[in-house]
Structure formats: structure tokens, C-alpha cells
XYZ file of C-alpha atoms in Angstrom:
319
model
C -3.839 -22.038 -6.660
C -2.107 -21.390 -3.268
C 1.676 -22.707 -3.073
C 2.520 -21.600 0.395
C 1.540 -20.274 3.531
C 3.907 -18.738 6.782
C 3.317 -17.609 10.006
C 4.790 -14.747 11.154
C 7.420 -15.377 14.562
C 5.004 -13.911 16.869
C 1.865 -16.141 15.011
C -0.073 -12.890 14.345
C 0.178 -12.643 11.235
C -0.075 -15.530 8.140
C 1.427 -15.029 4.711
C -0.229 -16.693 1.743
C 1.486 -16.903 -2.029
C 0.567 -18.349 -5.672
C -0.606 -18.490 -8.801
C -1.953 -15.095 -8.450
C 1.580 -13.123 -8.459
C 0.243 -11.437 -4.952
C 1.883 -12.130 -1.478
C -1.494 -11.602 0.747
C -1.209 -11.390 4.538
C -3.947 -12.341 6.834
C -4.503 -10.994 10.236
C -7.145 -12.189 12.804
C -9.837 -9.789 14.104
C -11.323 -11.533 17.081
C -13.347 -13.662 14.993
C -11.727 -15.060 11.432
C -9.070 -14.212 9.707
C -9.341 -11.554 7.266
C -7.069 -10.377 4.559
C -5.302 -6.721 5.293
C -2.554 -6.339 3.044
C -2.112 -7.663 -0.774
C 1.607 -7.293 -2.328
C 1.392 -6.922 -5.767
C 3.049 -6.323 -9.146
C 6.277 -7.296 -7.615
C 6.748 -10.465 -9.992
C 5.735 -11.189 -12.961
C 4.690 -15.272 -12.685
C 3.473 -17.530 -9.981
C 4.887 -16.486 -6.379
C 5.980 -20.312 -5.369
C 7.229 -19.348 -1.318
C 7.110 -17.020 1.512
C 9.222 -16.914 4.394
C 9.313 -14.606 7.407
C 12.630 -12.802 8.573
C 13.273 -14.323 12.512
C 11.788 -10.632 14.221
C 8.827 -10.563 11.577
C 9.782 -7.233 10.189
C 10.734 -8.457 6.795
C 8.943 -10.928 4.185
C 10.739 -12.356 1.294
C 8.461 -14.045 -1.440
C 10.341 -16.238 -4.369
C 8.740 -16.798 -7.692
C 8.795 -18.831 -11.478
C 10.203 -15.502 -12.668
C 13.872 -15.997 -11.366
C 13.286 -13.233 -8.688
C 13.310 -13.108 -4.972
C 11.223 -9.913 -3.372
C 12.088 -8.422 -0.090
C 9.033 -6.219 1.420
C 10.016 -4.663 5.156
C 6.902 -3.965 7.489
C 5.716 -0.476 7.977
C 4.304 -0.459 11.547
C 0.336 0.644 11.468
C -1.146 3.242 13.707
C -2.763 2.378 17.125
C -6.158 3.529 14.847
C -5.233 1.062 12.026
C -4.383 -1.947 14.423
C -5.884 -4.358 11.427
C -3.781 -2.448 8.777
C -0.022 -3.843 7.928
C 1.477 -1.980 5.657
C 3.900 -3.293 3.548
C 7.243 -1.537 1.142
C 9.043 -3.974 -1.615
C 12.852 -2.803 -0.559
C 15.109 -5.031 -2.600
C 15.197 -7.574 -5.705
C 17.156 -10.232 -5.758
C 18.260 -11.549 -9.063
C 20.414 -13.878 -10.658
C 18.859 -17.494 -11.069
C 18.392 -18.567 -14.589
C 14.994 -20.626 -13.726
C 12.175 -20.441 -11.433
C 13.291 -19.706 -7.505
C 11.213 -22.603 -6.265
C 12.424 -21.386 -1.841
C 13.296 -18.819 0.426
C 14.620 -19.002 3.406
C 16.468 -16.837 6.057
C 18.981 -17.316 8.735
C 17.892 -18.163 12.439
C 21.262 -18.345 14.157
C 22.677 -14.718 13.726
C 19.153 -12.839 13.288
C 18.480 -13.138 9.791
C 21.758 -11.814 8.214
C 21.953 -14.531 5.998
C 18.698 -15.591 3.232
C 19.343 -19.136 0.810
C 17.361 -19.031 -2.294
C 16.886 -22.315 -4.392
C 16.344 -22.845 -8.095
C 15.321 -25.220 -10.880
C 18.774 -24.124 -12.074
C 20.225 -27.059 -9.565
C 22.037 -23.780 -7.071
C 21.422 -22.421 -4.274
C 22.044 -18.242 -3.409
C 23.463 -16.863 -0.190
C 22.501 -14.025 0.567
C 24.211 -11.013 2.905
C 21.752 -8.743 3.928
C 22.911 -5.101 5.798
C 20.579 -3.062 6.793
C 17.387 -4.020 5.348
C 14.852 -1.764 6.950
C 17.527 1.929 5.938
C 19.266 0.549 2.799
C 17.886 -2.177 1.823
C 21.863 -3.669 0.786
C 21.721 -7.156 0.072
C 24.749 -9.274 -1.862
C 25.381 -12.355 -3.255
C 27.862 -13.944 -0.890
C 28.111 -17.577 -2.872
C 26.813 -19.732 -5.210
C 26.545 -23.456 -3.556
C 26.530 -26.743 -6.786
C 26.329 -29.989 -5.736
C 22.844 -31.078 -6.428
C 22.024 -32.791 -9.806
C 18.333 -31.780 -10.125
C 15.922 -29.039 -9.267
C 16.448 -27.886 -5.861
C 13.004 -27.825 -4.074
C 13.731 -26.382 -0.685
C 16.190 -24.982 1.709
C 15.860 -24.890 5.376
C 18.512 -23.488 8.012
C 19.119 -24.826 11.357
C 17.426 -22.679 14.456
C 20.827 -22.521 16.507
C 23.702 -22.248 13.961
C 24.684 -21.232 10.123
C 23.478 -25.031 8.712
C 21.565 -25.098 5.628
C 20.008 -28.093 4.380
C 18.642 -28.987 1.004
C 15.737 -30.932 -0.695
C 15.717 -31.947 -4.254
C 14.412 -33.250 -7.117
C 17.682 -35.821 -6.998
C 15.656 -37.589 -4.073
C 18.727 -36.425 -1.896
C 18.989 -34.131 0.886
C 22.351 -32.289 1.594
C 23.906 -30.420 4.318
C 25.555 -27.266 3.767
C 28.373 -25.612 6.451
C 30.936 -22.395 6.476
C 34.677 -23.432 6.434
C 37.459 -21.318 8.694
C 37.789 -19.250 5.362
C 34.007 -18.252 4.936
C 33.632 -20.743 1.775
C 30.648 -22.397 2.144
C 30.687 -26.247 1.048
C 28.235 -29.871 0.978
C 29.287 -31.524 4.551
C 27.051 -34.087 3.472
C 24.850 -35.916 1.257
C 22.160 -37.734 2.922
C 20.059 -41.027 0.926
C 16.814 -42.339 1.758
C 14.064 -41.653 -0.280
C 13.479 -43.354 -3.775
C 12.457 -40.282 -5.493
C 12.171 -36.328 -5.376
C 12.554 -34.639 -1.253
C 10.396 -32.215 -1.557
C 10.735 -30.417 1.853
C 12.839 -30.444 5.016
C 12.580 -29.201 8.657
C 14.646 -29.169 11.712
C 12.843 -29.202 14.800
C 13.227 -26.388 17.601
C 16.429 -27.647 19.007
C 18.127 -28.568 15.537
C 18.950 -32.023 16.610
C 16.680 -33.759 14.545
C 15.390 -33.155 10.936
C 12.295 -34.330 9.041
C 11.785 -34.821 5.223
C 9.353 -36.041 3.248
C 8.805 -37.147 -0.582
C 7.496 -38.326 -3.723
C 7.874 -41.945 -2.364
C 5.057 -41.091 0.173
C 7.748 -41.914 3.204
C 8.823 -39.359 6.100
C 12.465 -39.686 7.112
C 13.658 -38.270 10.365
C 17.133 -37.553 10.289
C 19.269 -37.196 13.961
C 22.383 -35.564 14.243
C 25.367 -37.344 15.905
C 28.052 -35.499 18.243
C 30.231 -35.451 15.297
C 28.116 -33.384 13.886
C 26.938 -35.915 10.637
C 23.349 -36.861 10.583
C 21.910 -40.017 9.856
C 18.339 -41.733 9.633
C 16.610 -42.872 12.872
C 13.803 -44.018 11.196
C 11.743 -44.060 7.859
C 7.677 -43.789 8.428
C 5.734 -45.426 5.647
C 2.806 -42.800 5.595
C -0.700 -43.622 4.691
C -0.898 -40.990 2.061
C -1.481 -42.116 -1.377
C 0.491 -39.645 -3.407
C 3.479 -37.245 -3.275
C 3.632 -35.273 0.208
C 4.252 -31.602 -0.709
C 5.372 -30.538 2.475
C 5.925 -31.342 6.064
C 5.550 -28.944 9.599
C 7.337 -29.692 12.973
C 5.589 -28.332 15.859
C 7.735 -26.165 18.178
C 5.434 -26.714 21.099
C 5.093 -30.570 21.571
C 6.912 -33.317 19.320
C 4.600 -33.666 16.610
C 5.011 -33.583 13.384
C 2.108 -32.664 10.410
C 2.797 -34.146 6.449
C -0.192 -32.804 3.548
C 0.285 -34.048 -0.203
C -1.551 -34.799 -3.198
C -3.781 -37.155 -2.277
C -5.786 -34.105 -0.281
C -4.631 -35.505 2.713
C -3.312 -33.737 6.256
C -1.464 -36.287 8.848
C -0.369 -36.349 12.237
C 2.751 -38.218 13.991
C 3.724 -38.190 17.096
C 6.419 -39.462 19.266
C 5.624 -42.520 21.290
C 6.654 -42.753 24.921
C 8.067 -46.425 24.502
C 10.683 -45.700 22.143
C 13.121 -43.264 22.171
C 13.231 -42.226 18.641
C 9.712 -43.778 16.978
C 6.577 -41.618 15.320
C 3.594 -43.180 14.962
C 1.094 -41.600 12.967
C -2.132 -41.392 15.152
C -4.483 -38.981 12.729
C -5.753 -38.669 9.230
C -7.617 -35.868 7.884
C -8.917 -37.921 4.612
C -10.587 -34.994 3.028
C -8.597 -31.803 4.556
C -9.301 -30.118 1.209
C -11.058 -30.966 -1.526
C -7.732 -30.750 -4.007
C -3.789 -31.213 -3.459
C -2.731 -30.026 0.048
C 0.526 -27.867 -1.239
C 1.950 -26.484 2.204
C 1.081 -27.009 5.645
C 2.950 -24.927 8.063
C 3.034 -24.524 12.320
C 2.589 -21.247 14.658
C 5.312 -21.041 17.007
C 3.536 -19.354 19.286
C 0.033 -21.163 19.795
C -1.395 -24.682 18.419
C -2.588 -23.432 15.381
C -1.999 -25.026 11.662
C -2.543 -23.395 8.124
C -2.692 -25.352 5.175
C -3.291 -24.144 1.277
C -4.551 -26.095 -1.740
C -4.683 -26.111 -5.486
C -8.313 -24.279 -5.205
C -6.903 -21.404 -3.263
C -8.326 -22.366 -0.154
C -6.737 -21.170 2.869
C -7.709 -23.112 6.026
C -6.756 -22.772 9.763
C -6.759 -25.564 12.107
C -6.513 -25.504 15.824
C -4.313 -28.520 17.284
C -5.996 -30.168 20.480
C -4.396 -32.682 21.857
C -5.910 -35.843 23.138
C -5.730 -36.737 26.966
C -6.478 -40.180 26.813
């Protein structure tokens, strides 16, 4: 069973997590892409996410055993240019259940990672140094949700976090003038658990999606609050696991249980509407756990419950 899959920054690399306890990254070789690193014997239980540092020299991978893992790229040889080397550099510790995300700062370069557990908190994280010392602290310890936290996402321009949980609430996180980090907001929409949220390139707008088989896009006002522009009823039959914003065109890609991949995107005629335009019925042949975007070139990844890894390349239709 694969949980998750990332793309590195620079959409060379792909990162793939699960069951297994091994982080496995895939590079492409002209022709497919082929495994050339496994991270192992790290964790001790299933490795539920992966998530790339913003430069792509550091991985962190989150498991069911309480830990976070932070492995720093070794740079290969010009003779090994389909060999990434990988060294585990810090553990981070201190959630009583399983770490079900990981995610790290955009704004100031990564300084900052937000873990997320079935204990109902999320971790901040300082980091100094990563690739010498490896010195990372606890900074906070955020309550406010009253269920499993599922997944944190920060915003690509400033030091916002938001929040997806098993409470079928979403909630925005912000620094105060005294560094003491706080909920700005709690934001209601779906009937049952949020299991992932994205921000799209510019940070104005965020997507979730949930249990209740609906995508909400959220827009954020000049005040700074966000608010929902508009719920899409989805034609996927179950829960949808997870949800990918494109950074290259405004289209947005939902998988879930129902071993289903989607497309939505934004219609011409109204300023703020998605309209989903394609179904992949039978994208896998079991649940569709993670789908997630290059930034760098239209291509998709998407992992399933068989611990199939599949690639997809977006083309988009000129008619």
C-alpha cells in the first residue's frame, strides 16, 4: 500500500511512502521512471507522508510510529547522474499517536516544518542548519482541533498554515507580534472528515476536499479571512483522499476511494466557478490515496492501495 507521493521543486525527482516503512525516490532515465534510492529502517510502522523542503535538498517522511524523519540529499557524481544518495540527519519526536503530515515552510525557505497527529496537535518546527547540524526544535504546540488532524499545508507567500481534520473543519493558523502562534480561523463546510488542503500558487485561494465527496474552494478576502466561493458536488462515489492544484494553469485534480482521478477547471464565464470536465473511472484498480502536481512540467503521480505508482502526463484540450 502506497500513502503518498511528492515531487521534488525542480520535478526531477518523485518521492513515494507506505506500508512498507521505506521512503523510495524515483528518478526518470529517458524512458520510465526507475527507482534509485530506498530509505529504510528509519521508522518502525507505516510511513503515511512525504514532503520536499522548497530547494529539494531535504525530505522529511512522517509515520504511525509518532516520528518525523529528516534525510538531506547527498549530491551524486557526474558518473552516477541516476544515483541520489540520501543521509537520515534528524528525528523528530514528541507526538503521542501516529504523525498522519509533514509539511515545510514556503515563505522564508523552509525554516519552519508543521507536523500533524492523531493526537488532535500540530508541531512547529525551527530548523537551523539542516544540511551541517542537523538542529531542529520544537517552537510550539498549536490545540484547537477536536479530532485527528489529517493534514497541514502552508501558504506559498507567507508564514500561514492551514489545517484539515477529522472534525470536518479546516482552520487557519497565523504568528502574533509576540511569535505565539494562534487559530485566526475556523472555517465550516463539509459534513464530515477534510481530509486534505491546498493553496494554489498565489495563496489567494484554497481547495479542500472530504469524506462528503464535495470540493470546497476557499478565497481569501483583503482582510485577510477566507471564506467559501463555491462548493463542487464531485462525481466520485466515496471519500476523496486527496486533492492537487496545478501551478501551471487553474486546474485542479481530486482521487478517492472509489478508484477514481478527476479534473476541474475554471470556466471562462464565471469568475470564480470549476466545472469538472474529466473522469478517469478506473485510474487504478483500488483506492486512489494521493495524487500530487509537478511544478515544473504537466505531469501527475498518483498511488493506490496495491502499491501502484502511476505517472500521468496532463494535455490540455484545444477545443
Amino acid at each position: 500500500q502506497l500513502w503518498c507521493a511528492a515531487f521534488d521543486p525542480d520535478g526531477e525527482l518523485i518521492a513515494t511512502c507506505g506500508t512498507e516503512r521505506v521512503v523510495r525516490i524515483w528518478q526518470h532515465n529517458g524512458k520510465e521512471w526507475v527507482c534509485v534510492a530506498a530509505l529504510e529502517d528509519a521508522q518502525r510502522k507505516t510511513i503515511r507522508c512525504v514532503s520536499w523542503d522548497p530547494t529539494g535538498s531535504a525530505l522529511a517522511a512522517s509515520s504511525f510510529d509518532g516520528t518525523t524523519v529528516l534525510w538531506v540529499k547527498v549530491p551524486a557524481s557526474e558518473s552516477e547522474s541516476l544515483l541520489t544518495s540520501f543521509e537520515l540527519r534528524c528525528v523528530l519526536e514528541g507526538h503521542e499517536n501516529e504523525v498522519k503530515c509533514v509539511a515545510w515552510s514556503n515563505a522564508d525557505g523552509g525554516e519552519l516544518i508543521a507536523t500533524c497527529s492523531r493526537d488532535k496537535s500540530i508541531w512547529l518546527w525551527k530548523v537551523t542548519d539542516l544540511a551541517l547540524t542537523g538542529e531542529v526544535e520544537c517552537l510550539e504546540v498549536l490545540y484547537g482541533h477536536a479530532q485527528d488532524v489529517k493534514y497541514v499545508a502552508w501558504h506559498p507567500c507567507v508564514n500561514v498554515l492551514a489545517s484539515a481534520s477529522y472534525d470536518n473543519t479546516v482552520r487557519i493558523w497565523k504568528e502574533d507580534d509576540d511569535g505565539d502562534w494562534y487559530c485566526a480561523e475556523t472555517l465550516e463546510g463539509h459534513s464530515s472528515t477534510v481530509w486534505c488542503v491546498q493553496f494554489d500558487k498565489s495563496g489567494s485561494r484554497m481547495a479542500s476536499c472530504s469524506d462528503d465527496r464535495s470540493v470546497i474552494v476557499w478565497g481569501e478576502d483583503e482582510n485577510g479571512g477566507w471564506t467559501m466561493q463555491e462548493k463542487i458536488q464531485t462525481s466520485h462515489t466515496r471519500t476523496i483522499f486527496s486533492i492537487a492544484w496545478s501551478h501551471l494553469s487553474d486546474i485542479l485534480f481530486t482521487c478517492g476511494g472509489d478508484n477514481r482521478i478527476c479534473l476541474y477547471a475554471r470556466s471562462d464565464s464565471e469568475t470564480h466557478s470549476f466545472k469538472e470536465v474529466h473522469v478517469e473511472d478506473e485510474a487504478h484498480e483500488l483506492d486512489v490515496n494521493c495524487v500530487a502536481l509537478s511544478r515544473k512540467s504537466p505531469l501527475l503521480v498518483s498511488v493506490d492501495d496495491g502499491g501502484c505508482l502511476s505517472t500521468w502526463r496532463i494535455v490540455q484540450s484545444t477545443t
